[in-house]
PDB file of C-alpha atoms in Angstrom:
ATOM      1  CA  UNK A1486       1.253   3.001 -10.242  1.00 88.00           C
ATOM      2  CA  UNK A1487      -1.437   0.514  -9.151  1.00 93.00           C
ATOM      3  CA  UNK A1488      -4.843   1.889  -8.576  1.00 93.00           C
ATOM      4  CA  UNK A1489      -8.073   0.710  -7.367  1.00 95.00           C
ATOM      5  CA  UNK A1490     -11.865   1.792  -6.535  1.00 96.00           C
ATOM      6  CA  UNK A1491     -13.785   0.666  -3.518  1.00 94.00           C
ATOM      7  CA  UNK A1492     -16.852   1.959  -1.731  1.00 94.00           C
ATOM      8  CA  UNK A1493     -16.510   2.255   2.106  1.00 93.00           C
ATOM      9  CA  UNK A1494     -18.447   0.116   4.118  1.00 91.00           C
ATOM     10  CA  UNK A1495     -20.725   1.234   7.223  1.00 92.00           C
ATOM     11  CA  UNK A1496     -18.639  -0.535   9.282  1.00 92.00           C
ATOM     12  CA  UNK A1497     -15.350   1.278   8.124  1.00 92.00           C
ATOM     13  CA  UNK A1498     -17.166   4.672   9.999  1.00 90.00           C
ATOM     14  CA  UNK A1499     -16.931   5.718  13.065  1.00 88.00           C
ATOM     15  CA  UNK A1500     -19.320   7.517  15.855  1.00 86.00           C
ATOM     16  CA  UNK A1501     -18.647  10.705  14.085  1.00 84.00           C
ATOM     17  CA  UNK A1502     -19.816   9.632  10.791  1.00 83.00           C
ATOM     18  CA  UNK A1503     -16.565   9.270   8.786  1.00 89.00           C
ATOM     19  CA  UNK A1504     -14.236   6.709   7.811  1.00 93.00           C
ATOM     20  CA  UNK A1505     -12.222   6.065  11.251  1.00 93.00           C
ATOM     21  CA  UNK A1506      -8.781   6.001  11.186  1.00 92.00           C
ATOM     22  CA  UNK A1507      -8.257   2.146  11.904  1.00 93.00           C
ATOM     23  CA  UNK A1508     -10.076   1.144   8.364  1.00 95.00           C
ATOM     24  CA  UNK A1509      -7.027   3.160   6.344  1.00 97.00           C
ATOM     25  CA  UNK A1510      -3.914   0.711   7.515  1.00 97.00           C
ATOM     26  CA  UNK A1511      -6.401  -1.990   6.146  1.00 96.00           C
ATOM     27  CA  UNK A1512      -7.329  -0.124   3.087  1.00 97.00           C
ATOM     28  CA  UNK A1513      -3.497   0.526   2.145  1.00 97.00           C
ATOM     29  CA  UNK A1514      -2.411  -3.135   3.098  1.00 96.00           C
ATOM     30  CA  UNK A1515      -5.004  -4.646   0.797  1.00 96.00           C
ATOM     31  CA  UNK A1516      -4.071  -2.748  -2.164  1.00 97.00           C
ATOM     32  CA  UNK A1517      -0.556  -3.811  -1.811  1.00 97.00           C
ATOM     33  CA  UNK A1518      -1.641  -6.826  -2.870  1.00 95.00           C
ATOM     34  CA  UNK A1519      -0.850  -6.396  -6.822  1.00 95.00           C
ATOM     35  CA  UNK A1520       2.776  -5.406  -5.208  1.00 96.00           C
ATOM     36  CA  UNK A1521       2.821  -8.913  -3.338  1.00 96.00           C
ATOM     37  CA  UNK A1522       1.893 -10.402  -6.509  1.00 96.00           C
ATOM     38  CA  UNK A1523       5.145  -9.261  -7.912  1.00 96.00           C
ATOM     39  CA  UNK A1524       7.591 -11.103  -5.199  1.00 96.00           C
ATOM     40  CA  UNK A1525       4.658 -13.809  -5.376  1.00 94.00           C
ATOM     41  CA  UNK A1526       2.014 -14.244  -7.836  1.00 95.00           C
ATOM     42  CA  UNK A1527      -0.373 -17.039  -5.856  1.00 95.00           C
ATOM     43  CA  UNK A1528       0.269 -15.187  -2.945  1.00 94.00           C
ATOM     44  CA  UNK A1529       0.867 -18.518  -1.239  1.00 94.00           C
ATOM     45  CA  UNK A1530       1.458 -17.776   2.412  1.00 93.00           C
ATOM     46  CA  UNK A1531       3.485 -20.721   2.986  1.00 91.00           C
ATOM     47  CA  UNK A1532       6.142 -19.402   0.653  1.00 93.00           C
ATOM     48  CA  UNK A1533       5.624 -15.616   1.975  1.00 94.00           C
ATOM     49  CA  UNK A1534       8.591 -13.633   0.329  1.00 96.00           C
ATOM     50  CA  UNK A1535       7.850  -9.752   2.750  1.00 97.00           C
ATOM     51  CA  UNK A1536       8.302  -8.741   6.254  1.00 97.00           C
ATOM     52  CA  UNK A1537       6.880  -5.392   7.100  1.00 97.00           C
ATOM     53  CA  UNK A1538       9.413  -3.053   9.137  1.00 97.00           C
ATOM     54  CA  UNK A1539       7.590   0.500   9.195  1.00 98.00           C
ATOM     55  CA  UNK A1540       4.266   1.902   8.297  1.00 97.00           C
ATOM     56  CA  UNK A1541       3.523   5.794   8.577  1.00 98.00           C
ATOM     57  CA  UNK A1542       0.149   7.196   7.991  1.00 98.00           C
ATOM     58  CA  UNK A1543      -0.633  11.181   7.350  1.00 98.00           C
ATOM     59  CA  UNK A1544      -4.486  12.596   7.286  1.00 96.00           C
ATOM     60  CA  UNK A1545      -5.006  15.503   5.354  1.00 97.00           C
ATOM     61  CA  UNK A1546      -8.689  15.315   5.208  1.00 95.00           C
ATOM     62  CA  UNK A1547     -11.662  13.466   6.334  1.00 94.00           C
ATOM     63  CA  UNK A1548     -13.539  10.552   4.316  1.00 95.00           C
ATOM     64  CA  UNK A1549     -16.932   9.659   4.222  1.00 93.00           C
ATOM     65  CA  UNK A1550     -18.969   6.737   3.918  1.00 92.00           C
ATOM     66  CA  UNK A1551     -20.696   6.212   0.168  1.00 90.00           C
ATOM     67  CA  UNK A1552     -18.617   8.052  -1.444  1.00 94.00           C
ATOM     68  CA  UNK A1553     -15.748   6.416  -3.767  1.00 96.00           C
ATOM     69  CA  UNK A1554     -12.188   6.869  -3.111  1.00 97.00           C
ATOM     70  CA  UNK A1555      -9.362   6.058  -5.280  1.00 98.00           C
ATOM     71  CA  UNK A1556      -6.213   3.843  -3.788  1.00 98.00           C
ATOM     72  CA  UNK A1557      -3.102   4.738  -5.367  1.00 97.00           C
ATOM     73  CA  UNK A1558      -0.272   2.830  -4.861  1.00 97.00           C
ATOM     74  CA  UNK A1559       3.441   3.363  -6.267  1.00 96.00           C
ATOM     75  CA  UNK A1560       7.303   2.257  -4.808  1.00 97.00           C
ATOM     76  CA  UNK A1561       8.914   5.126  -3.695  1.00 96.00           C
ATOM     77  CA  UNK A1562      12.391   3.949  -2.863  1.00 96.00           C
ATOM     78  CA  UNK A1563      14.197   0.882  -3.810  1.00 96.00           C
ATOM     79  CA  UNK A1564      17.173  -0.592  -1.809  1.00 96.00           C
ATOM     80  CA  UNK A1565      18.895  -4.055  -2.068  1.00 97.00           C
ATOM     81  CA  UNK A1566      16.234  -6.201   0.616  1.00 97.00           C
ATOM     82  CA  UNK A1567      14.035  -3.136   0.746  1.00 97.00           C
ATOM     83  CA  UNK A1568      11.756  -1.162  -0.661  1.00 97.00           C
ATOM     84  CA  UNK A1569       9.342   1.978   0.426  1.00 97.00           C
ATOM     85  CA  UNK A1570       5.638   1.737  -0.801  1.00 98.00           C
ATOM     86  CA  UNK A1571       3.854   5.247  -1.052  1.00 98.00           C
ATOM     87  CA  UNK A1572       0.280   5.291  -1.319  1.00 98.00           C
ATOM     88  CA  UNK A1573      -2.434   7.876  -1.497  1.00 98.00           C
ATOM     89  CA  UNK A1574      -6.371   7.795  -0.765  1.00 98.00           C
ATOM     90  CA  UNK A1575      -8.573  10.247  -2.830  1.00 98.00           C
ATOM     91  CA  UNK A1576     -12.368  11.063  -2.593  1.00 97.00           C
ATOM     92  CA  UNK A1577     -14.019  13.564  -4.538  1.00 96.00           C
ATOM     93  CA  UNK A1578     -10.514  14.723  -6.072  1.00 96.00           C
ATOM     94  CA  UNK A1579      -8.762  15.415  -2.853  1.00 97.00           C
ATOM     95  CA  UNK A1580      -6.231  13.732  -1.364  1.00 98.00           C
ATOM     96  CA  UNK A1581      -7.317  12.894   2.284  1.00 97.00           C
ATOM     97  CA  UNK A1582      -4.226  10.024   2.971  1.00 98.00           C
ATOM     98  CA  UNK A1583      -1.580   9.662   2.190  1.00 98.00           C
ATOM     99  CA  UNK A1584       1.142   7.156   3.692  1.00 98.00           C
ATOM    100  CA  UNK A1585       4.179   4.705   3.679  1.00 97.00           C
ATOM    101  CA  UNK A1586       4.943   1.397   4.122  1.00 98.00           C
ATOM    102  CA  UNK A1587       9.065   0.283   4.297  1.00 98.00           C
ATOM    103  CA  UNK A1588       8.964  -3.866   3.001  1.00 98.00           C
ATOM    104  CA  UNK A1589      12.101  -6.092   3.432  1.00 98.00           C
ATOM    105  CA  UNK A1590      12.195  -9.190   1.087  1.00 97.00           C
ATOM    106  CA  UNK A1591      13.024 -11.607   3.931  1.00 97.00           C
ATOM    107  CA  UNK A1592      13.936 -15.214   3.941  1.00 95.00           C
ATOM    108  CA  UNK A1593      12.496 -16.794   7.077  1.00 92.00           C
ATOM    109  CA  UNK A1594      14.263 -19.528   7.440  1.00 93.00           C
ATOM    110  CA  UNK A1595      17.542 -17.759   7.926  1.00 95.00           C
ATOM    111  CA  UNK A1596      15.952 -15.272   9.968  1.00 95.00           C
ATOM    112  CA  UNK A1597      17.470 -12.548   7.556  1.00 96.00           C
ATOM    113  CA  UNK A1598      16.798 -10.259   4.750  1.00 97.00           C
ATOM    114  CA  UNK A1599      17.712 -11.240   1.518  1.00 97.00           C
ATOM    115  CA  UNK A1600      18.527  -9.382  -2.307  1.00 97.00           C
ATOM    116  CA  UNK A1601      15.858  -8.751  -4.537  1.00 97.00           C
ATOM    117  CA  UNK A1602      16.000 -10.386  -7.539  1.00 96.00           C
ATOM    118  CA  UNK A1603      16.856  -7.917 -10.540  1.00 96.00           C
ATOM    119  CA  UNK A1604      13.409  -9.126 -12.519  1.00 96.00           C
ATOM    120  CA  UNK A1605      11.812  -8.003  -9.617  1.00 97.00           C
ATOM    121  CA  UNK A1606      13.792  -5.128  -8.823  1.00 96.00           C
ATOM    122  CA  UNK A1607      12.667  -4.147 -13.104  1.00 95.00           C
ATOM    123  CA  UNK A1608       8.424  -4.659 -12.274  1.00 96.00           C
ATOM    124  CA  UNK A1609       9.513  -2.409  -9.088  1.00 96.00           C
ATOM    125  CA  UNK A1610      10.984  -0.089 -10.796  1.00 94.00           C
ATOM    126  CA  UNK A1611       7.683   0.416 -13.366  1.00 93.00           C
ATOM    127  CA  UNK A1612       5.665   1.679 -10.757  1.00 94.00           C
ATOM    128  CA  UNK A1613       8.037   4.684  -9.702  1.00 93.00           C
ATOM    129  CA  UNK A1614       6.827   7.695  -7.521  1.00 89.00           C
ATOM    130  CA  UNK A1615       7.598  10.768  -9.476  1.00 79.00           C
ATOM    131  CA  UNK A1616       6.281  13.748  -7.497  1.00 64.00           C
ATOM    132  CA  UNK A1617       5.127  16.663  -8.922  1.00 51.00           C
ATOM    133  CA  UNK A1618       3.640  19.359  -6.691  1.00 48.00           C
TER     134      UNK A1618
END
């Protein structure tokens, strides 16, 4: 699992004072980056390794500006050109998101996916969801 801290901002709130909706795609997509970093560790752009194909997003609570929440951030399938990212945002020890995000390792000249590499396929593999509820 990769996990990471970060204090909303003001301007991640809404007119109903808490964290709107639209801030949590950019929340989840930032702390893929150690992911990224995986396929691509300078995260050069011009190289860029990932297409995304799906993203789903469920709310099971509110969040509120200055206070903390926790990014977690697993794989939580693995295919041959694909993978599923599962993530989760906590604040004050409840999960209030949680979500998904399917990647396709994706060769753009070609226009096609491609096979991940088995070293990558391993660091994948080290950050495993393994529910337990």
């Amino acid at each position: 699992m990769f996990f990471e801290k970060m204090k909303p901002r003001f301007s991640d709130t809404d007119a109903l004072g808490h964290i709107s909706n639209t801030a949590i795609p950019i929340w989840f997509e930032g702390a893929r980056d150690e992911i990224f970093k995986l396929f691509l560790p300078d995260l050069d752009l011009s190289q860029w390794p990932l297409i995304l194909a799906k993203t789903e997003i469920e709310f099971h609570g509110q969040l509120y500006y200055q206070q903390e929440v926790e990014i977690k951030t697993y794989i939580s399938k693995l295919g041959n050109s694909s993978f599923q990212v599962y993530q989760e945002i906590w604040q004050q020890a409840k999960k209030c998101v949680s979500g998904t995000a399917t990647m396709v390792n994706f060769c753009y000249q070609t226009q096609k996916s491609k096979a991940i590499t088995d070293d990558i396929r391993e660091k994948l593999g080290e950050h495993m969801y393994n529910q337990v509820e």
